[in-house]
PDB file of C-alpha atoms in Angstrom:
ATOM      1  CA  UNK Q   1     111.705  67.663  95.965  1.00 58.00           C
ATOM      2  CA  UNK Q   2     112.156  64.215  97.278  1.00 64.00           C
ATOM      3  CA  UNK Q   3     113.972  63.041  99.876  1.00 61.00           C
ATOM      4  CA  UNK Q   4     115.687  59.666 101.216  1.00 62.00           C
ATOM      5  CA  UNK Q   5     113.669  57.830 103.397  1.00 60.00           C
ATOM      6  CA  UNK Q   6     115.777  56.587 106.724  1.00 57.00           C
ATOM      7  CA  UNK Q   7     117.172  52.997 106.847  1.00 59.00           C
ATOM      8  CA  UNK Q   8     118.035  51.201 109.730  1.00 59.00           C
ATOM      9  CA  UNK Q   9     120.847  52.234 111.576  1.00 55.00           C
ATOM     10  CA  UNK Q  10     120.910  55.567 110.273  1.00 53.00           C
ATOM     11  CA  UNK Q  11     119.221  58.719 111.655  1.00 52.00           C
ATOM     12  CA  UNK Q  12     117.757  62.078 109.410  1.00 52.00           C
ATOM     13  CA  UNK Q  13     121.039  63.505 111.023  1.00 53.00           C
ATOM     14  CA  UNK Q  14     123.501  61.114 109.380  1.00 49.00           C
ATOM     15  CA  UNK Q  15     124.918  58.027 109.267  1.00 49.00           C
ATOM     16  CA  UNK Q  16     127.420  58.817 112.546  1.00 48.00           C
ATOM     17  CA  UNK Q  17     125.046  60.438 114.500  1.00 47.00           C
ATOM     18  CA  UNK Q  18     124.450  58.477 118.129  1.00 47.00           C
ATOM     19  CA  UNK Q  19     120.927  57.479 118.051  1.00 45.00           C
ATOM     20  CA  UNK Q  20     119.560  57.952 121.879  1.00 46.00           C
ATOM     21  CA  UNK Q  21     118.703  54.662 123.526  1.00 42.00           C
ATOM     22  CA  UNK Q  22     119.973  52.349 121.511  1.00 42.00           C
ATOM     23  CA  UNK Q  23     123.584  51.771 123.159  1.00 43.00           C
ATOM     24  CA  UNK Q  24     124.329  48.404 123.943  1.00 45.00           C
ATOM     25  CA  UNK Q  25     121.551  46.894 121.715  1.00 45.00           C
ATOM     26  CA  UNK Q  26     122.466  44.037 119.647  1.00 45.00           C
ATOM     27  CA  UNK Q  27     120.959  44.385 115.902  1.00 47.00           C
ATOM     28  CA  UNK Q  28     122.930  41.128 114.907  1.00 47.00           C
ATOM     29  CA  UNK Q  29     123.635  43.460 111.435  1.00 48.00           C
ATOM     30  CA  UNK Q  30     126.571  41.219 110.365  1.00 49.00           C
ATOM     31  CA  UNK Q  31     130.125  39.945 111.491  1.00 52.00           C
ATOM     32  CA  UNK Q  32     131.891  43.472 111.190  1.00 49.00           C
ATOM     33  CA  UNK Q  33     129.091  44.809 113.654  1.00 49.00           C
ATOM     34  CA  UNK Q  34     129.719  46.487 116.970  1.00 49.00           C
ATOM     35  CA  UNK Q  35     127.167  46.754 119.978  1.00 56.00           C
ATOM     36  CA  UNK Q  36     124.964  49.191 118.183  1.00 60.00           C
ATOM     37  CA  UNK Q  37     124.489  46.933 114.697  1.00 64.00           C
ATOM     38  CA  UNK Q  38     127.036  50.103 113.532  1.00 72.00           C
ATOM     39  CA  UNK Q  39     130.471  48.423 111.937  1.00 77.00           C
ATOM     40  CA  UNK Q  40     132.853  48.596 114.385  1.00 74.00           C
ATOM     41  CA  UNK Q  41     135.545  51.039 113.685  1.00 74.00           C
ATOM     42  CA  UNK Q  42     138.860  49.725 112.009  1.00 75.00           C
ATOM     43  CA  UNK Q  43     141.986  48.110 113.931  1.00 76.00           C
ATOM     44  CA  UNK Q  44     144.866  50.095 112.030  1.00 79.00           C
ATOM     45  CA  UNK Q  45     147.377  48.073 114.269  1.00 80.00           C
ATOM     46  CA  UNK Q  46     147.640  44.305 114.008  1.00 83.00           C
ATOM     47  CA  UNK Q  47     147.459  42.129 116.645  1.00 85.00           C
ATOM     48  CA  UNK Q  48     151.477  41.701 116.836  1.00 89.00           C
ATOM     49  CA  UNK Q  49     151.370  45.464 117.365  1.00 89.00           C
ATOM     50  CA  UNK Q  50     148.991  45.865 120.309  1.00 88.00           C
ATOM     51  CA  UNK Q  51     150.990  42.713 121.952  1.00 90.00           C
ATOM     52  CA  UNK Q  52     154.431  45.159 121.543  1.00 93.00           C
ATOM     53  CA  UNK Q  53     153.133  47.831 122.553  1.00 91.00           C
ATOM     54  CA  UNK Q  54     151.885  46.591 125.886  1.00 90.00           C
ATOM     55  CA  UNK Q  55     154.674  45.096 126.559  1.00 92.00           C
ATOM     56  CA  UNK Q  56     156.788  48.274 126.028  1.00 94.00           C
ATOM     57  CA  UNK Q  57     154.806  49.867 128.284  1.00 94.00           C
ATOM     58  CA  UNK Q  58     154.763  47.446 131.088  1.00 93.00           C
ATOM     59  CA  UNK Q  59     158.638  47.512 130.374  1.00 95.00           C
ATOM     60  CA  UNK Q  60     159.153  51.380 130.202  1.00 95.00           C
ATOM     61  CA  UNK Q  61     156.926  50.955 133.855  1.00 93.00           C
ATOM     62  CA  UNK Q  62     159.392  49.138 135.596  1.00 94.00           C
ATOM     63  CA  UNK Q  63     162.416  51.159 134.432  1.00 94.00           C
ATOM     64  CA  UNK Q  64     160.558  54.411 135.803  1.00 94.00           C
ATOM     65  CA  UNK Q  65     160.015  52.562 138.731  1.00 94.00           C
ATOM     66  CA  UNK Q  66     163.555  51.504 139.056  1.00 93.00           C
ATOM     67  CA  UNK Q  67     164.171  55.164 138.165  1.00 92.00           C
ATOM     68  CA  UNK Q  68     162.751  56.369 140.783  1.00 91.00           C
ATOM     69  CA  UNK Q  69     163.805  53.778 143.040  1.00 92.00           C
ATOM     70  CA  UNK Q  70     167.185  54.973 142.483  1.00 91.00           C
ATOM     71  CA  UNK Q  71     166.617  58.348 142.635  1.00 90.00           C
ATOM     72  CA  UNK Q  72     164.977  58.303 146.405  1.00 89.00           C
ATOM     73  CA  UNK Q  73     168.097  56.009 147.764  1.00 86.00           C
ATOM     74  CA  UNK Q  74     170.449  57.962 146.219  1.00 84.00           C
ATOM     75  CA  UNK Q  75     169.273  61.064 148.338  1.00 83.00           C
ATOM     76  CA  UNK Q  76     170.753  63.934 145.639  1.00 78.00           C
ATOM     77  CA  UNK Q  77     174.116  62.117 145.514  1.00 81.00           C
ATOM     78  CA  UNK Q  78     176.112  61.061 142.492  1.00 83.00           C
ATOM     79  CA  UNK Q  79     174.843  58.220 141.047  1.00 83.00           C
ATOM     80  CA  UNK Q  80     176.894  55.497 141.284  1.00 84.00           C
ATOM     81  CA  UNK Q  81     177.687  52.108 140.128  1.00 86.00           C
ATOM     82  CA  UNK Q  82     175.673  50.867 143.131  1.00 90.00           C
ATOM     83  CA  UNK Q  83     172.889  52.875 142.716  1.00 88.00           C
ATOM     84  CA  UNK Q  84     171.947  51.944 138.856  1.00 90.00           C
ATOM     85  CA  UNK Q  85     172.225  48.546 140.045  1.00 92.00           C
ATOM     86  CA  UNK Q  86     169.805  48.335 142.497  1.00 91.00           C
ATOM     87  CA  UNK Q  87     167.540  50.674 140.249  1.00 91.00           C
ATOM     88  CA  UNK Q  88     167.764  48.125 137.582  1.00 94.00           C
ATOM     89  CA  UNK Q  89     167.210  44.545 140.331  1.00 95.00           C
ATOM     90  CA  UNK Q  90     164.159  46.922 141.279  1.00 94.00           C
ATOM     91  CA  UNK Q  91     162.911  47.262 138.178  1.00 95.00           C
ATOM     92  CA  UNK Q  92     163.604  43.311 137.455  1.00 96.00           C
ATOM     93  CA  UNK Q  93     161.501  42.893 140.832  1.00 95.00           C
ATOM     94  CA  UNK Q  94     158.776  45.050 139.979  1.00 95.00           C
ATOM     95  CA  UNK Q  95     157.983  43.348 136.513  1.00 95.00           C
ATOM     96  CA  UNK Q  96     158.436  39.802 137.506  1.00 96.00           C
ATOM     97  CA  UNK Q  97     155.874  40.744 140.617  1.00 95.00           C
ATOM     98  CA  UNK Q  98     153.602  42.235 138.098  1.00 95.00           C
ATOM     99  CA  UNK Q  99     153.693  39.585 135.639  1.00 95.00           C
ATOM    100  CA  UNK Q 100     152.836  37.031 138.785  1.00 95.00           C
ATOM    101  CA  UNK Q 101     150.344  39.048 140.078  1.00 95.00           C
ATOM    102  CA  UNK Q 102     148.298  39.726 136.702  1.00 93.00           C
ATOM    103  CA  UNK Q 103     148.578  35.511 135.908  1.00 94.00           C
ATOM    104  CA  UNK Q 104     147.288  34.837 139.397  1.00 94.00           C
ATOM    105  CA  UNK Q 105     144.815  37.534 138.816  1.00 91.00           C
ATOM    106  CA  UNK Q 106     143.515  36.404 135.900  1.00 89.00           C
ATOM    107  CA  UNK Q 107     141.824  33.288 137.600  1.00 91.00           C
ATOM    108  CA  UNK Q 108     140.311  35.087 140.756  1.00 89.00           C
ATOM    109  CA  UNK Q 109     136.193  36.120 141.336  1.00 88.00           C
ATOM    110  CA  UNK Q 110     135.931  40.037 141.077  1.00 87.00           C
ATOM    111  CA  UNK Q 111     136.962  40.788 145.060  1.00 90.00           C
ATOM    112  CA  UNK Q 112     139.456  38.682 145.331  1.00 92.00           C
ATOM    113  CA  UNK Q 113     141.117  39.997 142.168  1.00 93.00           C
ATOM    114  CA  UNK Q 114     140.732  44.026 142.904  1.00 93.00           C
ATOM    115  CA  UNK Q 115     142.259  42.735 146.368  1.00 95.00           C
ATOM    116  CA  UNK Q 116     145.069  41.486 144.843  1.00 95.00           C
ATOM    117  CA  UNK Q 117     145.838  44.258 143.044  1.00 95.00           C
ATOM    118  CA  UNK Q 118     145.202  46.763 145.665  1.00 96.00           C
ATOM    119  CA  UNK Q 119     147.422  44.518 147.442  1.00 96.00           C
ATOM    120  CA  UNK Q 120     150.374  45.083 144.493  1.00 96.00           C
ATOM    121  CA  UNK Q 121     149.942  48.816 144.096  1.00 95.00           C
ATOM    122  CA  UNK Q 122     149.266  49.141 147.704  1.00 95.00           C
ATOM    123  CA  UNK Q 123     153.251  47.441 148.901  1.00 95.00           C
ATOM    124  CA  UNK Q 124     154.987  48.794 145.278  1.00 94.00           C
ATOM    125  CA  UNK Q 125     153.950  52.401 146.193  1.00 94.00           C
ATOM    126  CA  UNK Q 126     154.723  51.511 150.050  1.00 94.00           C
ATOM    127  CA  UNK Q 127     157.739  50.300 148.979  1.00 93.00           C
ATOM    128  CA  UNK Q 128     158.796  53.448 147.148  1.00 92.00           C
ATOM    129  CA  UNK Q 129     157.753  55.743 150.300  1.00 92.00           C
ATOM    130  CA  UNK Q 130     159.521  53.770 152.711  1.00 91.00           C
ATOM    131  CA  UNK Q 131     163.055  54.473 150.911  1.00 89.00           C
ATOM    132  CA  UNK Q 132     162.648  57.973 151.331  1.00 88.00           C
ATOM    133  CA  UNK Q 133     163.345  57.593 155.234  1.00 86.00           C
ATOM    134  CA  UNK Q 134     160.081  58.456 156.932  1.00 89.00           C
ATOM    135  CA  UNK Q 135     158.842  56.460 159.513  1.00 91.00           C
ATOM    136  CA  UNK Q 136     157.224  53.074 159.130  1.00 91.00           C
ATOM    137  CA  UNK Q 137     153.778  53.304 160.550  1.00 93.00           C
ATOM    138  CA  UNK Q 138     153.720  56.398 157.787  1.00 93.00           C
ATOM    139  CA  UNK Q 139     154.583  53.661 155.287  1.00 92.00           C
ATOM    140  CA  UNK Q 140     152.403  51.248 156.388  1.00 94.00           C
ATOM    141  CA  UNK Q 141     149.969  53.439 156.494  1.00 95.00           C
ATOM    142  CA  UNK Q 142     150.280  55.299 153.055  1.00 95.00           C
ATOM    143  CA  UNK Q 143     150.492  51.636 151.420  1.00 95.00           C
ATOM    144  CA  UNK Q 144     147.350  50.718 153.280  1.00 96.00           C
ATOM    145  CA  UNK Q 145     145.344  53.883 151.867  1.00 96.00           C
ATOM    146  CA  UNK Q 146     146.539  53.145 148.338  1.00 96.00           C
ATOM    147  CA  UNK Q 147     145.304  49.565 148.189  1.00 96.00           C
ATOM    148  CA  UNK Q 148     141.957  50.655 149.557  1.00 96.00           C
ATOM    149  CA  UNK Q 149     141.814  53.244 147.190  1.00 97.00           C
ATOM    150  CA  UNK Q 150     142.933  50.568 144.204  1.00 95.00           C
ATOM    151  CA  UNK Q 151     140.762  48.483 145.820  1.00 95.00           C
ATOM    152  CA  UNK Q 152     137.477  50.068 145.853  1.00 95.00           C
ATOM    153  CA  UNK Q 153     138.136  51.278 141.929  1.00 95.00           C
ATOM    154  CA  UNK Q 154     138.229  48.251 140.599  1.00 94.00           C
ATOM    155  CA  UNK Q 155     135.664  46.666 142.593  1.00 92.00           C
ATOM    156  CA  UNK Q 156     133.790  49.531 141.172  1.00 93.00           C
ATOM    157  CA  UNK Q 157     134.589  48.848 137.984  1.00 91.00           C
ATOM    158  CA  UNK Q 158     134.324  45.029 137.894  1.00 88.00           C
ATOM    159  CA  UNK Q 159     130.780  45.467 138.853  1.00 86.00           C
ATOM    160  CA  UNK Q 160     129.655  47.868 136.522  1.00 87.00           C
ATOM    161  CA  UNK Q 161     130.959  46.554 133.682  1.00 82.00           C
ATOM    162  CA  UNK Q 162     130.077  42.799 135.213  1.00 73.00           C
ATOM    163  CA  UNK Q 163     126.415  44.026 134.992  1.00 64.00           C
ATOM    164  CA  UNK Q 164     126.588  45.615 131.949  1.00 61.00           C
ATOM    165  CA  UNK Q 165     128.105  42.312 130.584  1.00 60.00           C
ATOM    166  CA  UNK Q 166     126.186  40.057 132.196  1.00 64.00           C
ATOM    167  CA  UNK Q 167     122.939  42.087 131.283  1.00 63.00           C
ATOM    168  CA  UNK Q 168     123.648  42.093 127.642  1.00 60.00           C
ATOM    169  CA  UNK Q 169     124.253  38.219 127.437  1.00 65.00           C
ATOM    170  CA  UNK Q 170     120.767  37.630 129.096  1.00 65.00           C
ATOM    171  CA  UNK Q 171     118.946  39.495 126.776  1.00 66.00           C
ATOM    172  CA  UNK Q 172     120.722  37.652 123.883  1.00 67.00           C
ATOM    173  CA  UNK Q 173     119.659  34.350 125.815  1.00 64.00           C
TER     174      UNK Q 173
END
């Protein structure tokens, strides 16, 4: 009985199988190639698509922001006139702020950058936990924690996947 012999890019155990060691190797096996020399899978929505749908989420952000805005001033209230408005300014504030932050962002070194986000997530959360009445070294405080914490992810992350990046174009040089 004969039997196919393996071709690059495949393995005995199939044509999908992950083949150990090989991630992040370049094969150069044509334009549709990913990473691996393996095609990369298909992009079912178009570009147009993906640009919607990121900015209905950014959008559907700030109104739960708003939302919730709202719902801590209001203290269990009715909800008023009053309060919708100054749910909806919030939300206005909190996705012009983003929309600053991630242009400003966009031209900063790694530290710099994570520290201006920390920085965003750190005040908009502070914000939030200051209109539920505590007191405002608790604020301060809780704000400060979450922008470390933001912080220190995504200095994290930048440098990882810096590396990585940065690794792969030198062995390609």
């Amino acid at each position: 009985m004969a039997h196919a012999a393996p071709t690059p890019g495949t393995s005995p155990r199939g044509p999908f199988a992950r083949r150990p060691f090989a991630r992040g190797t370049s094969t150069g096996a044509g334009p549709g190639a990913g990473r691996t020399g393996r095609p990369a899978p298909p992009d079912v929505f178009g570009r147009r698509t993906h640009l919607l749908a990121k900015a209905a989420t950014l959008l559907a952000t700030a109104l739960v922001y708003g939302y919730w805005e709202a719902s801590i001033s209001r203290r269990g209230g009715p909800i008023t006139g009053w309060n919708l408005f100054a749910g909806f300014m919030t939300a206005l504030a909190f996705l012009v702020l983003y929309l600053v932050v991630r242009q400003i962002a966009r031209r900063l070194p790694r530290e710099p950058h994570a520290a201006l986000w920390g920085a965003f997530w750190g005040s908009a959360v502070g914000f939030l936990y200051s209109r539920s009445g505590v007191a405002m070294f608790t604020c301060v405080l809780m704000s400060l924690i979450v922008a470390a914490a933001v912080t220190g992810a995504l200095v994290y992350r930048y440098y990882t996947h810096g590396d990585a990046v940065e690794a792969r174009t030198a062995r390609t040089t």
